[in-house]
Amino acid sequence: MRAISFRRFRRPLSIMALCLLSLGLGACSQQSGDTVDGIHLVHQGKLTVCTHLPYKPFEFTNDSGKVVGFDVDLVRLLANDLGVKLDVVSMDWNQITSGAAFAAHKCDLAMGGATITAARKKAVQFSAPYFKATQALLVDRKAGVSSLADMANKRLGMQTDTTGEVYAKKHAAQYHYTPVVFDDLALMTTAVSAGKVAAAIGDNGPMAYYAAQNPGTRVAETFDTGERYGFIAAKDSDNADKLIGRLNDVLAKARKNGTYASKYQHWFGHKPTAGSP
């Protein structure tokens, strides 16, 4: 999910430069924060986690106005381990993957079904992988589409700055569809239901979740892209290294004691496969 490129810049920008460009000079000042077990947190008594809402079932706002989801459940394990509250902040995805959000001290961690890629590792660091992902084709049942081979002269939705967009644009000439880019997952999936696009490509977890909630759609095809999700933190930071290390320990413990499998089944309707991710 959510790929990012720096090709528009002549040379890689520093984290602070990205902070100034994306968030403004005033936002880059250090905040007082808190220190728990030798780990500095940007806000007192809170583990602040940035994301870009919604991304069901990983993070989204429920009918009660609470941010919930699989990612949320996992990072809450870390917050509990540190003895602090969890605070989720939604912002532009590019601010997260560029590292600007961390340089501006907006968050301690970030989540969002983030595929671990070499390009992203130039700007941020990742936790150990916690989820295996593929790309999936969500279709309108009335569109007569069972695969990308059926998409000639049709409109195919994709979400901006995602690995789904990368995959879809890579194969556009082969299958002769028209790429249609959406700003977020909800807009894209709703466009499939409304018939504005015949199908959409995105990560298998959100696509399957949407299809289960919307019987007028289905997942017609998957593409094994070998993706793994990780949680995100600042790069080249001893403090972030400590936080990621603590998170990795918490996730490993959750796997051993069955907590991970329980939360996985709650959100996806089945237990993770052996050895996943």
mmCIF file of C-alpha atoms in Angstrom:
data_model
loop_
_atom_site.group_PDB
_atom_site.id
_atom_site.type_symbol
_atom_site.label_atom_id
_atom_site.label_comp_id
_atom_site.label_asym_id
_atom_site.label_seq_id
_atom_site.Cartn_x
_atom_site.Cartn_y
_atom_site.Cartn_z
ATOM 1 C CA MET A 1 0.000 0.000 0.000
ATOM 2 C CA ARG A 2 0.820 3.641 -0.419
ATOM 3 C CA ALA A 3 4.046 3.992 -2.372
ATOM 4 C CA ILE A 4 5.942 7.283 -2.512
ATOM 5 C CA SER A 5 8.553 8.630 -4.909
ATOM 6 C CA PHE A 6 11.110 11.389 -4.509
ATOM 7 C CA ARG A 7 11.766 11.693 -8.244
ATOM 8 C CA ARG A 8 10.431 15.239 -8.404
ATOM 9 C CA PHE A 9 13.359 16.426 -6.280
ATOM 10 C CA ARG A 10 16.874 16.694 -7.714
ATOM 11 C CA ARG A 11 18.377 15.237 -4.553
ATOM 12 C CA PRO A 12 16.964 13.630 -1.390
ATOM 13 C CA LEU A 13 15.606 16.185 1.045
ATOM 14 C CA SER A 14 16.562 16.102 4.690
ATOM 15 C CA ILE A 15 13.891 15.223 7.224
ATOM 16 C CA MET A 16 13.908 18.818 8.519
ATOM 17 C CA ALA A 17 13.554 20.228 5.005
ATOM 18 C CA LEU A 18 10.581 17.953 4.427
ATOM 19 C CA CYS A 19 9.148 19.132 7.714
ATOM 20 C CA LEU A 20 9.406 22.767 6.628
ATOM 21 C CA LEU A 21 7.873 22.063 3.227
ATOM 22 C CA SER A 22 5.001 19.915 4.461
ATOM 23 C CA LEU A 23 4.034 21.309 7.819
ATOM 24 C CA GLY A 24 5.439 24.824 8.122
ATOM 25 C CA LEU A 25 8.248 26.291 10.181
ATOM 26 C CA GLY A 26 6.268 26.691 13.392
ATOM 27 C CA ALA A 27 5.349 23.027 13.584
ATOM 28 C CA CYS A 28 8.977 21.876 13.638
ATOM 29 C CA SER A 29 9.808 23.014 17.139
ATOM 30 C CA GLN A 30 10.505 20.333 19.751
ATOM 31 C CA GLN A 31 7.645 19.638 22.139
ATOM 32 C CA SER A 32 8.152 18.908 25.824
ATOM 33 C CA GLY A 33 6.591 15.449 25.672
ATOM 34 C CA ASP A 34 7.189 12.637 28.131
ATOM 35 C CA THR A 35 9.759 9.943 28.853
ATOM 36 C CA VAL A 36 8.680 6.387 29.691
ATOM 37 C CA ASP A 37 11.234 3.629 30.298
ATOM 38 C CA GLY A 38 13.867 5.708 28.544
ATOM 39 C CA ILE A 39 11.647 6.323 25.489
ATOM 40 C CA HIS A 40 10.669 9.913 24.697
ATOM 41 C CA LEU A 41 7.031 10.435 23.662
ATOM 42 C CA VAL A 42 5.909 13.606 21.913
ATOM 43 C CA HIS A 43 2.965 14.155 24.280
ATOM 44 C CA GLN A 44 2.570 13.676 28.023
ATOM 45 C CA GLY A 45 0.986 10.357 28.950
ATOM 46 C CA LYS A 46 0.219 9.377 25.348
ATOM 47 C CA LEU A 47 1.504 7.186 22.563
ATOM 48 C CA THR A 48 0.666 9.347 19.550
ATOM 49 C CA VAL A 49 0.181 7.376 16.339
ATOM 50 C CA CYS A 50 -0.371 9.031 12.973
ATOM 51 C CA THR A 51 -2.357 7.535 10.101
ATOM 52 C CA HIS A 52 -4.540 8.537 7.171
ATOM 53 C CA LEU A 53 -8.185 7.657 7.790
ATOM 54 C CA PRO A 54 -10.056 5.642 6.719
ATOM 55 C CA TYR A 55 -8.387 2.354 5.821
ATOM 56 C CA LYS A 56 -10.812 -0.392 6.833
ATOM 57 C CA PRO A 57 -10.353 -2.738 8.612
ATOM 58 C CA PHE A 58 -6.927 -1.514 9.733
ATOM 59 C CA GLU A 59 -7.974 1.915 11.002
ATOM 60 C CA PHE A 60 -11.267 3.758 10.654
ATOM 61 C CA THR A 61 -13.792 5.720 12.685
ATOM 62 C CA ASN A 62 -16.781 3.672 13.853
ATOM 63 C CA ASP A 63 -20.354 4.865 14.331
ATOM 64 C CA SER A 64 -19.495 6.019 17.852
ATOM 65 C CA GLY A 65 -16.717 8.278 16.581
ATOM 66 C CA LYS A 66 -13.938 6.042 17.920
ATOM 67 C CA VAL A 67 -10.942 5.055 15.808
ATOM 68 C CA VAL A 68 -10.801 1.257 15.665
ATOM 69 C CA GLY A 69 -9.229 -1.473 13.552
ATOM 70 C CA PHE A 70 -6.577 -4.172 13.393
ATOM 71 C CA ASP A 71 -3.643 -1.742 13.403
ATOM 72 C CA VAL A 72 -5.246 0.175 16.252
ATOM 73 C CA ASP A 73 -5.576 -2.974 18.355
ATOM 74 C CA LEU A 74 -1.903 -3.818 17.822
ATOM 75 C CA VAL A 75 -0.472 -0.399 18.663
ATOM 76 C CA ARG A 76 -2.745 -0.262 21.716
ATOM 77 C CA LEU A 77 -0.800 -3.282 23.000
ATOM 78 C CA LEU A 78 2.313 -1.100 22.935
ATOM 79 C CA ALA A 79 0.520 1.795 24.642
ATOM 80 C CA ASN A 80 -0.644 -0.558 27.390
ATOM 81 C CA ASP A 81 2.859 -1.954 27.741
ATOM 82 C CA LEU A 82 4.199 1.571 28.227
ATOM 83 C CA GLY A 83 1.377 2.448 30.617
ATOM 84 C CA VAL A 84 0.089 5.366 28.523
ATOM 85 C CA LYS A 85 -3.042 6.190 26.529
ATOM 86 C CA LEU A 86 -3.286 5.752 22.755
ATOM 87 C CA ASP A 87 -3.970 8.846 20.662
ATOM 88 C CA VAL A 88 -4.567 8.474 16.901
ATOM 89 C CA VAL A 89 -4.003 11.470 14.618
ATOM 90 C CA SER A 90 -5.111 11.523 10.972
ATOM 91 C CA MET A 91 -3.046 13.428 8.417
ATOM 92 C CA ASP A 92 -1.892 13.351 4.814
ATOM 93 C CA TRP A 93 -0.188 10.028 4.055
ATOM 94 C CA ASN A 94 2.741 11.689 2.302
ATOM 95 C CA GLN A 95 3.672 13.548 5.495
ATOM 96 C CA ILE A 96 4.066 10.177 7.189
ATOM 97 C CA THR A 97 5.999 8.282 4.531
ATOM 98 C CA SER A 98 8.273 11.245 3.827
ATOM 99 C CA GLY A 99 9.260 11.443 7.496
ATOM 100 C CA ALA A 100 8.006 15.019 7.848
ATOM 101 C CA ALA A 101 5.452 14.096 10.528
ATOM 102 C CA PHE A 102 8.202 12.696 12.745
ATOM 103 C CA ALA A 103 10.534 15.641 12.155
ATOM 104 C CA ALA A 104 7.701 17.929 13.241
ATOM 105 C CA HIS A 105 7.154 15.841 16.404
ATOM 106 C CA LYS A 106 3.566 15.148 15.395
ATOM 107 C CA CYS A 107 3.679 11.472 16.306
ATOM 108 C CA ASP A 108 5.730 8.705 17.865
ATOM 109 C CA LEU A 109 4.679 6.008 15.409
ATOM 110 C CA ALA A 110 2.569 5.707 12.290
ATOM 111 C CA MET A 111 0.267 3.009 10.950
ATOM 112 C CA GLY A 112 -1.823 2.482 7.860
ATOM 113 C CA GLY A 113 -1.343 -0.880 6.216
ATOM 114 C CA ALA A 114 2.050 0.408 5.109
ATOM 115 C CA THR A 115 3.961 -1.833 2.739
ATOM 116 C CA ILE A 116 7.656 -2.042 3.567
ATOM 117 C CA THR A 117 9.575 -0.844 0.495
ATOM 118 C CA ALA A 118 13.167 0.111 -0.245
ATOM 119 C CA ALA A 119 12.050 3.583 -1.344
ATOM 120 C CA ARG A 120 10.276 4.266 1.926
ATOM 121 C CA LYS A 121 13.230 3.009 3.970
ATOM 122 C CA LYS A 122 15.203 5.986 2.653
ATOM 123 C CA ALA A 123 12.956 8.292 4.699
ATOM 124 C CA VAL A 124 11.567 6.216 7.600
ATOM 125 C CA GLN A 125 12.138 2.956 9.446
ATOM 126 C CA PHE A 126 9.750 0.046 9.877
ATOM 127 C CA SER A 127 8.872 -2.442 12.572
ATOM 128 C CA ALA A 128 9.188 -6.153 11.918
ATOM 129 C CA PRO A 129 6.562 -7.266 9.355
ATOM 130 C CA TYR A 130 3.171 -7.977 10.923
ATOM 131 C CA PHE A 131 0.878 -8.641 7.943
ATOM 132 C CA LYS A 132 1.168 -10.288 4.524
ATOM 133 C CA ALA A 133 -0.593 -8.503 1.680
ATOM 134 C CA THR A 134 -1.356 -8.991 -1.988
ATOM 135 C CA GLN A 135 -3.140 -6.761 -4.456
ATOM 136 C CA ALA A 136 -6.791 -7.551 -5.172
ATOM 137 C CA LEU A 137 -9.327 -6.618 -7.833
ATOM 138 C CA LEU A 138 -12.636 -5.411 -6.376
ATOM 139 C CA VAL A 139 -15.415 -5.494 -8.965
ATOM 140 C CA ASP A 140 -19.017 -4.455 -9.335
ATOM 141 C CA ARG A 141 -20.937 -7.710 -9.795
ATOM 142 C CA LYS A 142 -22.944 -6.097 -12.613
ATOM 143 C CA ALA A 143 -19.874 -4.929 -14.533
ATOM 144 C CA GLY A 144 -19.110 -8.315 -16.106
ATOM 145 C CA VAL A 145 -15.516 -8.286 -14.895
ATOM 146 C CA SER A 146 -13.742 -11.377 -13.561
ATOM 147 C CA SER A 147 -10.118 -10.353 -14.134
ATOM 148 C CA LEU A 148 -7.941 -7.550 -15.450
ATOM 149 C CA ALA A 149 -8.234 -9.205 -18.861
ATOM 150 C CA ASP A 150 -11.910 -8.108 -18.867
ATOM 151 C CA MET A 151 -11.081 -4.448 -18.229
ATOM 152 C CA ALA A 152 -10.407 -3.290 -21.797
ATOM 153 C CA ASN A 153 -11.947 0.158 -22.390
ATOM 154 C CA LYS A 154 -13.242 0.255 -18.797
ATOM 155 C CA ARG A 155 -12.326 2.498 -15.860
ATOM 156 C CA LEU A 156 -10.140 1.045 -13.099
ATOM 157 C CA GLY A 157 -9.934 2.759 -9.725
ATOM 158 C CA MET A 158 -6.781 3.028 -7.608
ATOM 159 C CA GLN A 159 -5.754 5.000 -4.526
ATOM 160 C CA THR A 160 -3.059 7.635 -4.835
ATOM 161 C CA ASP A 161 0.386 6.961 -3.330
ATOM 162 C CA THR A 162 -0.270 3.235 -2.922
ATOM 163 C CA THR A 163 1.313 0.069 -4.209
ATOM 164 C CA GLY A 164 -2.067 -0.631 -5.788
ATOM 165 C CA GLU A 165 -1.628 2.477 -7.927
ATOM 166 C CA VAL A 166 1.869 1.333 -8.895
ATOM 167 C CA TYR A 167 0.591 -2.108 -9.923
ATOM 168 C CA ALA A 168 -2.434 -0.757 -11.784
ATOM 169 C CA LYS A 169 -0.494 1.819 -13.803
ATOM 170 C CA LYS A 170 2.211 -0.728 -14.607
ATOM 171 C CA HIS A 171 -0.353 -2.986 -16.333
ATOM 172 C CA ALA A 172 -2.605 -0.338 -17.913
ATOM 173 C CA ALA A 173 -1.082 -0.637 -21.394
ATOM 174 C CA GLN A 174 -1.286 -4.435 -21.242
ATOM 175 C CA TYR A 175 -4.995 -4.565 -20.406
ATOM 176 C CA HIS A 176 -6.139 -1.290 -22.024
ATOM 177 C CA TYR A 177 -8.129 0.141 -19.125
ATOM 178 C CA THR A 178 -8.354 3.771 -18.047
ATOM 179 C CA PRO A 179 -6.730 4.485 -14.655
ATOM 180 C CA VAL A 180 -8.827 6.603 -12.281
ATOM 181 C CA VAL A 181 -7.009 7.821 -9.160
ATOM 182 C CA PHE A 182 -8.825 8.478 -5.854
ATOM 183 C CA ASP A 183 -7.544 10.338 -2.807
ATOM 184 C CA ASP A 184 -8.596 7.696 -0.282
ATOM 185 C CA LEU A 185 -9.863 4.152 0.063
ATOM 186 C CA ALA A 186 -13.465 5.061 0.899
ATOM 187 C CA LEU A 187 -13.882 7.164 -2.239
ATOM 188 C CA MET A 188 -12.410 4.394 -4.377
ATOM 189 C CA THR A 189 -14.509 1.521 -3.038
ATOM 190 C CA THR A 190 -17.692 3.590 -3.073
ATOM 191 C CA ALA A 191 -17.004 4.397 -6.729
ATOM 192 C CA VAL A 192 -17.082 0.658 -7.485
ATOM 193 C CA SER A 193 -20.455 0.254 -5.769
ATOM 194 C CA ALA A 194 -21.835 3.308 -7.564
ATOM 195 C CA GLY A 195 -20.685 2.066 -10.972
ATOM 196 C CA LYS A 196 -18.371 5.028 -11.511
ATOM 197 C CA VAL A 197 -15.577 2.537 -12.135
ATOM 198 C CA ALA A 198 -15.940 -1.086 -13.195
ATOM 199 C CA ALA A 199 -13.345 -2.264 -10.691
ATOM 200 C CA ALA A 200 -10.572 -1.106 -8.388
ATOM 201 C CA ILE A 201 -7.182 -2.422 -7.324
ATOM 202 C CA GLY A 202 -6.056 -2.260 -3.706
ATOM 203 C CA ASP A 203 -4.638 -4.328 -0.890
ATOM 204 C CA ASN A 204 -6.449 -7.619 -0.323
ATOM 205 C CA GLY A 205 -7.396 -6.952 3.315
ATOM 206 C CA PRO A 206 -9.416 -3.772 2.697
ATOM 207 C CA MET A 207 -10.852 -5.097 -0.578
ATOM 208 C CA ALA A 208 -12.095 -8.324 1.029
ATOM 209 C CA TYR A 209 -13.473 -6.412 4.019
ATOM 210 C CA TYR A 210 -15.411 -4.041 1.764
ATOM 211 C CA ALA A 211 -16.808 -6.874 -0.360
ATOM 212 C CA ALA A 212 -18.035 -8.673 2.764
ATOM 213 C CA GLN A 213 -19.907 -5.526 3.816
ATOM 214 C CA ASN A 214 -21.193 -4.707 0.318
ATOM 215 C CA PRO A 215 -22.652 -7.784 -1.465
ATOM 216 C CA GLY A 216 -22.985 -5.903 -4.746
ATOM 217 C CA THR A 217 -19.212 -6.206 -5.039
ATOM 218 C CA ARG A 218 -16.724 -9.072 -4.876
ATOM 219 C CA VAL A 219 -12.994 -9.748 -5.051
ATOM 220 C CA ALA A 220 -12.563 -11.262 -8.504
ATOM 221 C CA GLU A 221 -8.782 -11.706 -8.665
ATOM 222 C CA THR A 222 -5.689 -11.383 -6.500
ATOM 223 C CA PHE A 223 -2.098 -10.680 -7.487
ATOM 224 C CA ASP A 224 0.680 -12.026 -5.284
ATOM 225 C CA THR A 225 3.016 -9.063 -4.979
ATOM 226 C CA GLY A 226 4.815 -10.394 -1.898
ATOM 227 C CA GLU A 227 4.079 -7.334 0.232
ATOM 228 C CA ARG A 228 4.555 -7.091 3.992
ATOM 229 C CA TYR A 229 3.180 -4.374 6.270
ATOM 230 C CA GLY A 230 5.154 -2.653 8.992
ATOM 231 C CA PHE A 231 4.556 0.129 11.485
ATOM 232 C CA ILE A 232 6.551 3.305 10.808
ATOM 233 C CA ALA A 233 8.875 5.450 12.922
ATOM 234 C CA ALA A 234 11.544 8.080 12.388
ATOM 235 C CA LYS A 235 14.761 7.109 10.651
ATOM 236 C CA ASP A 236 18.219 7.687 12.155
ATOM 237 C CA SER A 237 16.842 8.224 15.645
ATOM 238 C CA ASP A 238 18.056 6.377 18.732
ATOM 239 C CA ASN A 239 14.748 7.114 20.433
ATOM 240 C CA ALA A 240 12.732 5.730 17.523
ATOM 241 C CA ASP A 241 15.000 2.677 17.491
ATOM 242 C CA LYS A 242 14.075 2.033 21.128
ATOM 243 C CA LEU A 243 10.371 2.482 20.411
ATOM 244 C CA ILE A 244 10.435 0.138 17.421
ATOM 245 C CA GLY A 245 12.375 -2.404 19.469
ATOM 246 C CA ARG A 246 9.753 -2.240 22.211
ATOM 247 C CA LEU A 247 6.966 -2.613 19.628
ATOM 248 C CA ASN A 248 8.659 -5.616 18.040
ATOM 249 C CA ASP A 249 8.906 -7.253 21.472
ATOM 250 C CA VAL A 250 5.214 -6.583 22.143
ATOM 251 C CA LEU A 251 4.181 -8.009 18.776
ATOM 252 C CA ALA A 252 6.341 -11.115 19.280
ATOM 253 C CA LYS A 253 4.721 -11.682 22.673
ATOM 254 C CA ALA A 254 1.249 -11.237 21.153
ATOM 255 C CA ARG A 255 2.024 -13.919 18.600
ATOM 256 C CA LYS A 256 3.180 -16.358 21.253
ATOM 257 C CA ASN A 257 0.253 -15.884 23.632
ATOM 258 C CA GLY A 258 -2.462 -15.930 20.936
ATOM 259 C CA THR A 259 -3.451 -12.265 21.184
ATOM 260 C CA TYR A 260 -2.361 -11.525 17.620
ATOM 261 C CA ALA A 261 -4.356 -14.475 16.215
ATOM 262 C CA SER A 262 -7.429 -13.450 18.199
ATOM 263 C CA LYS A 263 -7.371 -9.891 16.908
ATOM 264 C CA TYR A 264 -6.645 -11.097 13.382
ATOM 265 C CA GLN A 265 -9.685 -13.383 13.446
ATOM 266 C CA HIS A 266 -11.872 -10.596 14.837
ATOM 267 C CA TRP A 267 -11.112 -8.279 11.928
ATOM 268 C CA PHE A 268 -10.629 -10.724 9.049
ATOM 269 C CA GLY A 269 -12.942 -13.591 9.975
ATOM 270 C CA HIS A 270 -10.228 -16.252 10.067
ATOM 271 C CA LYS A 271 -6.959 -16.945 11.819
ATOM 272 C CA PRO A 272 -3.636 -16.067 10.166
ATOM 273 C CA THR A 273 -1.932 -18.809 8.203
ATOM 274 C CA ALA A 274 1.015 -20.587 9.790
ATOM 275 C CA GLY A 275 4.195 -18.563 9.526
ATOM 276 C CA SER A 276 2.346 -15.386 8.471
ATOM 277 C CA PRO A 277 3.506 -12.804 7.623
#
